[in-house]
Tab-separated table of C-alpha atoms in Angstrom:
chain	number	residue	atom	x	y	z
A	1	UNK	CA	94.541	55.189	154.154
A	2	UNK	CA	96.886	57.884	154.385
A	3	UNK	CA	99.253	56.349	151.586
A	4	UNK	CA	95.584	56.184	149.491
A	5	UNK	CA	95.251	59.616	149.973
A	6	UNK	CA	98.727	60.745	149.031
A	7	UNK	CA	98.988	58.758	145.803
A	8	UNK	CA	95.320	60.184	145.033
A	9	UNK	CA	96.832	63.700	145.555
A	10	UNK	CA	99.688	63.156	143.027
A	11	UNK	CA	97.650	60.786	140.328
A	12	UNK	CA	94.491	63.757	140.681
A	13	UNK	CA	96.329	67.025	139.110
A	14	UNK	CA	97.840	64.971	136.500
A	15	UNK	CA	95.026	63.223	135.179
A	16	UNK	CA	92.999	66.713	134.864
A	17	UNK	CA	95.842	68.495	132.901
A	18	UNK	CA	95.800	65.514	130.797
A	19	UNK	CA	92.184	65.436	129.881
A	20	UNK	CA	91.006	65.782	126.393
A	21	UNK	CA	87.507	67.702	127.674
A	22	UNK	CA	89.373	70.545	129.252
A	23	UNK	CA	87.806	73.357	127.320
A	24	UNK	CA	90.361	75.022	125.229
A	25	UNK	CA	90.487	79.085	123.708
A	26	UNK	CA	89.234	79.279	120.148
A	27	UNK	CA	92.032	79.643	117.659
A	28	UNK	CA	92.326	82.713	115.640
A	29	UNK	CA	93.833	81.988	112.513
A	30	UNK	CA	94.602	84.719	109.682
A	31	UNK	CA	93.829	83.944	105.956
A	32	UNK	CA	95.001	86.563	103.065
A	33	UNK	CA	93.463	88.691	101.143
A	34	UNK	CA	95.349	90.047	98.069
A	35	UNK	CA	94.977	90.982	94.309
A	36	UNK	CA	96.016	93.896	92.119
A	37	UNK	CA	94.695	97.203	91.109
A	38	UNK	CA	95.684	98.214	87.444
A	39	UNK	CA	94.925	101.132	84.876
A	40	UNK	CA	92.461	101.342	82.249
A	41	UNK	CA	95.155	100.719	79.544
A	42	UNK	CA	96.667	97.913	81.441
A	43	UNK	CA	99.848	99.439	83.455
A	44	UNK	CA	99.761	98.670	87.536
A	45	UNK	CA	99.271	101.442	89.910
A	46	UNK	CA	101.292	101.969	93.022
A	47	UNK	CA	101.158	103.382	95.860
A	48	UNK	CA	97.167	102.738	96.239
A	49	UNK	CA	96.013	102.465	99.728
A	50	UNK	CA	93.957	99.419	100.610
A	51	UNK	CA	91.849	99.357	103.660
A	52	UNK	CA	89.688	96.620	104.855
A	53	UNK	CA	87.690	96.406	107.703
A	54	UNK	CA	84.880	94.313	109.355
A	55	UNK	CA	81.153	94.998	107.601
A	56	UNK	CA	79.381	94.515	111.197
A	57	UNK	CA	81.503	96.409	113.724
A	58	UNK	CA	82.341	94.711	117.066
A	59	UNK	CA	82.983	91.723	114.963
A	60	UNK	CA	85.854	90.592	116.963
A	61	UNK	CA	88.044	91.596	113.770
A	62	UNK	CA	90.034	94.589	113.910
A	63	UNK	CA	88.698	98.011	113.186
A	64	UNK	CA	90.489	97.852	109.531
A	65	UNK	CA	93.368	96.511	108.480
A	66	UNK	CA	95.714	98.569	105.799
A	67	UNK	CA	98.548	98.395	103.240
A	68	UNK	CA	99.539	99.953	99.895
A	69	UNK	CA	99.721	98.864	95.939
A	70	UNK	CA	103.151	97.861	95.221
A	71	UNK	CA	105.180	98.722	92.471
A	72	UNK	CA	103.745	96.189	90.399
A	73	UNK	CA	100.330	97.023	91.715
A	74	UNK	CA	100.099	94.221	94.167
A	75	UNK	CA	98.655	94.392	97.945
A	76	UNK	CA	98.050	91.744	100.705
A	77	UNK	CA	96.470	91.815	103.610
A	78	UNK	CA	96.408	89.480	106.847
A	79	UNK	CA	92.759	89.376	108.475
A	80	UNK	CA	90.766	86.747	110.253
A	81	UNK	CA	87.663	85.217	108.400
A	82	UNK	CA	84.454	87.358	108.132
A	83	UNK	CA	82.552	89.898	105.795
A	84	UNK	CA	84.660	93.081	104.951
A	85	UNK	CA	84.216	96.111	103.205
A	86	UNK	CA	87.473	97.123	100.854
A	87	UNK	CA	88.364	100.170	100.142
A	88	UNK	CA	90.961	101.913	97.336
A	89	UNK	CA	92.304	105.129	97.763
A	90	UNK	CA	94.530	106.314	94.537
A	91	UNK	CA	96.002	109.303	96.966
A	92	UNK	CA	96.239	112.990	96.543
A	93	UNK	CA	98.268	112.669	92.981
A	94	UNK	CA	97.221	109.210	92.050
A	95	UNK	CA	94.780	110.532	89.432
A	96	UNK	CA	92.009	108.230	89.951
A	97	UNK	CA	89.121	108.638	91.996
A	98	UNK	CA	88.287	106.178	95.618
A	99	UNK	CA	85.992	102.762	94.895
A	100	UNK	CA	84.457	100.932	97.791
A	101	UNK	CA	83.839	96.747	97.362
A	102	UNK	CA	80.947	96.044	99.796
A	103	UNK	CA	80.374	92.472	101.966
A	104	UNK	CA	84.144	91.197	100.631
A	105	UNK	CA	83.552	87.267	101.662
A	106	UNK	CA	86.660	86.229	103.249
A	107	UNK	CA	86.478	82.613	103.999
A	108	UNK	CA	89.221	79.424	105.170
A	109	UNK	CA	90.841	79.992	101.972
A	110	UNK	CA	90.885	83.876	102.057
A	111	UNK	CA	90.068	85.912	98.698
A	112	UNK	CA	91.441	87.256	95.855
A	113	UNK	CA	90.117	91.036	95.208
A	114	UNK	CA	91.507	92.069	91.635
A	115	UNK	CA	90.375	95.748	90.107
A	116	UNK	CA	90.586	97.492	87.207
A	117	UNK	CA	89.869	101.136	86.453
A	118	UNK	CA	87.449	102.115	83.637
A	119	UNK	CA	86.720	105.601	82.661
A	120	UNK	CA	87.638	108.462	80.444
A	121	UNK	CA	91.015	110.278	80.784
A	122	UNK	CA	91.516	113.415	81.207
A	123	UNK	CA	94.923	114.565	80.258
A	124	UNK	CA	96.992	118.164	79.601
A	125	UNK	CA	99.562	120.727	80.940
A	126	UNK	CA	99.596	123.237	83.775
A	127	UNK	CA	102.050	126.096	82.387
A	128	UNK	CA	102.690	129.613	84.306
A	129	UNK	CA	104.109	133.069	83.618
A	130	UNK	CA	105.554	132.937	80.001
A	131	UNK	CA	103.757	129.521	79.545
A	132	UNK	CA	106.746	127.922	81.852
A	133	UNK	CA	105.592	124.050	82.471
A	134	UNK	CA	104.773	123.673	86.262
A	135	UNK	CA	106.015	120.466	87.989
A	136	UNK	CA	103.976	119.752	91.251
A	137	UNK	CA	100.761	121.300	90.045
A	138	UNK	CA	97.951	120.410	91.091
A	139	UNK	CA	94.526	119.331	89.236
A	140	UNK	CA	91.373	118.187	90.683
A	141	UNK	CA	88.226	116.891	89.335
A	142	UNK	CA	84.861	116.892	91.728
A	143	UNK	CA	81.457	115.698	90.384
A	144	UNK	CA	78.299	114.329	92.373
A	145	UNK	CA	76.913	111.348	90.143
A	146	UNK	CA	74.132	110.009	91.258
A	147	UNK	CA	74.604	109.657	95.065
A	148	UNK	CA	77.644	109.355	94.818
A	149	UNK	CA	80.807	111.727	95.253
A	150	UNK	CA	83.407	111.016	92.545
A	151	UNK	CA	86.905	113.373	92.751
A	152	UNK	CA	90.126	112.242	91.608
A	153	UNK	CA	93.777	114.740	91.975
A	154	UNK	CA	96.752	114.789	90.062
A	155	UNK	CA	99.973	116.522	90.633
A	156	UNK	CA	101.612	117.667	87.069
A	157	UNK	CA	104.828	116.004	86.384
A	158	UNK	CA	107.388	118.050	84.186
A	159	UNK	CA	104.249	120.363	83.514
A	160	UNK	CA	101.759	117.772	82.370
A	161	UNK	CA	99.047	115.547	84.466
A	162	UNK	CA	96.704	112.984	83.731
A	163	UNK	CA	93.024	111.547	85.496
A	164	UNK	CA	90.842	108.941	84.887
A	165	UNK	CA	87.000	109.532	85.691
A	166	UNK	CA	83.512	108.001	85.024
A	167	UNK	CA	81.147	110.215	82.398
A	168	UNK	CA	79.750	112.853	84.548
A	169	UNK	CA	79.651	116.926	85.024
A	170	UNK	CA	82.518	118.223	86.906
A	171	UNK	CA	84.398	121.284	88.371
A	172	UNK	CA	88.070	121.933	88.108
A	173	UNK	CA	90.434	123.268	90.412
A	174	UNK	CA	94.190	123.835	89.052
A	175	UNK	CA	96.212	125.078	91.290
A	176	UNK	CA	100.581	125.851	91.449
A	177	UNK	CA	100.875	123.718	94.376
A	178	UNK	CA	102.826	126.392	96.104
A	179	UNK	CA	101.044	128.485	98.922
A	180	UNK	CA	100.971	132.194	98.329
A	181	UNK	CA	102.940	132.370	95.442
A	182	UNK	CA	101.228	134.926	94.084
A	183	UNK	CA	99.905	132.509	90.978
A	184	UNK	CA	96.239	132.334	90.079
A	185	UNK	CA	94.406	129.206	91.248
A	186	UNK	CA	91.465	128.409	88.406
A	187	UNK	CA	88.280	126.853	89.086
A	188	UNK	CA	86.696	125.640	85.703
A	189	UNK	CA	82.551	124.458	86.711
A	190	UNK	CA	79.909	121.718	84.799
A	191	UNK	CA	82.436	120.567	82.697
A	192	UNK	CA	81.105	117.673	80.944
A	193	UNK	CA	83.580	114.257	80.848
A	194	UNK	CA	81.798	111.756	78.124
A	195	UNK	CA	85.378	110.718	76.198
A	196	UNK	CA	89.327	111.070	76.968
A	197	UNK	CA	89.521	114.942	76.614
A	198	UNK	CA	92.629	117.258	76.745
A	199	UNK	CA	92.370	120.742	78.759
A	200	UNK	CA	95.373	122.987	78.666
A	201	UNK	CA	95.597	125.723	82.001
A	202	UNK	CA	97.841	128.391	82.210
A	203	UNK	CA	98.081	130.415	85.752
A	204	UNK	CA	99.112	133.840	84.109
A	205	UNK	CA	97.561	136.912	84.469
A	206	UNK	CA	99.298	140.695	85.069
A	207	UNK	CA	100.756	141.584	87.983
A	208	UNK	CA	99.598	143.029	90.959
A	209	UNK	CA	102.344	144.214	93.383
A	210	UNK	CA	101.717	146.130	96.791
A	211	UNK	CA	104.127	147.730	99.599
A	212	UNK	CA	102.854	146.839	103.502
A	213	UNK	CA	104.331	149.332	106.496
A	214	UNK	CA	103.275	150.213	109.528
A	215	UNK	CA	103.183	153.661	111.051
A	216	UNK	CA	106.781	154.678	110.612
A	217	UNK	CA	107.364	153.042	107.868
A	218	UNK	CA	108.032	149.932	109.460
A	219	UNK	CA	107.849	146.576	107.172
A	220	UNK	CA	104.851	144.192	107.997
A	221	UNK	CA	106.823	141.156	106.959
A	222	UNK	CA	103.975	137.977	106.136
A	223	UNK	CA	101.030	140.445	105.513
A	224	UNK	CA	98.665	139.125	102.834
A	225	UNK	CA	96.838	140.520	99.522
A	226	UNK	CA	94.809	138.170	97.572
A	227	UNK	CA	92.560	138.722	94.918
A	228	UNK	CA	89.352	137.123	94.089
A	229	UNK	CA	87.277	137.480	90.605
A	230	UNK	CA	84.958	134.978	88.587
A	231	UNK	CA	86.286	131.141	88.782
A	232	UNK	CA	89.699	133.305	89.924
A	233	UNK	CA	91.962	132.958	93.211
A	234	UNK	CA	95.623	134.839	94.114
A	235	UNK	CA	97.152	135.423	97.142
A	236	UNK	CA	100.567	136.087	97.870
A	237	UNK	CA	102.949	136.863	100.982
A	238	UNK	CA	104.985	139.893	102.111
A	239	UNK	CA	108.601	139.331	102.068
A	240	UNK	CA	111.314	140.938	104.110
A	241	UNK	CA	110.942	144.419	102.474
């Protein structure tokens, strides 16, 4: 009996770990999602940020998943199967404005999510004092169409910028892209976008120049003087003197 017992022993552990019923951990596999985001007139746009994440939250998936437009205007992403909402973001300067894909159907094979941008462009220079071209100027466009809120930004490149937007009413902000530099920053509202339109800006003006001391005479180094008027901003910074 006791020999019975003993081989029983050794055969019993064995046997389970080889059974095919022991219940085993779903597998989480990861499919790809990729495609590529180009211009209206064809040419790929990098450096677009690509999120995706779950359309029912607490779906098990991650919270989103991210990555960015290569050079050639390429992304891919690594996520489990489900239903995801995509979302582009051009950037700051990326002169176009954010687009959301709704209930993305990501299934064994993964997907393929190609777009690309329609609109009107929107194109001219950003010049200062003694109509200098300003590199690293900013331009933004804002509009509410419909329900939704459509902006897209450019920063000027050798004194020129560029943006690509639906038709729609919108208000401009041009700006140096310098803080407190004593330049004007322009706000230009209901502008109406219905074709590829040029607008010119120049942040020029006459001077305004003040002295800060304290009692004594004594510097007040940083203070601030800015200067408001209609669709007008300046501000500028007190140097060492």
């Amino acid at each position: 009996m006791r020999r019975l017992v003993t081989a029983f022993l050794m055969l019993g552990p064995a046997t389970l770990l080889s059974c095919s019923e022991i219940p085993m951990a779903p597998r989480s596999t990861s499919v790809t999602v990729s495609g590529r985001i180009t211009d209206r007139d064809g040419p790929p746009l990098a450096g677009v940020d690509v999120y995706l994440q779950p359309e029912t939250p607490g779906s098990g998936s991650p919270s989103f998943s991210y990555t960015s437009t290569d050079a050639d205007g390429r992304y891919s992403l690594k996520v489990s199967e489900g239903i995801y909402r995509l979302n582009l973001y051009p950037g700051f300067s990326g002169g176009a404005w954010p687009v959301a894909f709704r209930n993305v159907k990501v299934g064994p094979k993964g997907a393929t999510v190609d777009y690309r941008y329609t609109g009107f462009r929107v194109t001219g220079s950003v010049v200062g004092p003694n109509g200098d071209a300003l590199t690293n100027a900013d331009v933004g466009a804002f509009a509410l169409i419909g329900t939704d809120y459509v902006s897209a930004s450019s920063r000027t490149v050798a004194g020129r910028y560029s943006l690509l937007v639906p038709a729609g009413v919108y208000n401009f902000y041009v700006a140096s892209g310098a803080y407190q530099d004593g330049l004007p920053r322009l706000t230009s509202n209901d502008v109406s976008i219905a074709s590829d339109t040029t607008f010119d800006f120049a942040l020029d003006g006459f001077t305004v120049s003040a002295t800060f001391t304290l009692m004594g005479g004594t510097p007040m180094i940083g203070a601030g003087l800015s200067a408001v008027g209609d669709g007008v901003v300046a501000g500028a910074s007190a140097g060492l003197d």
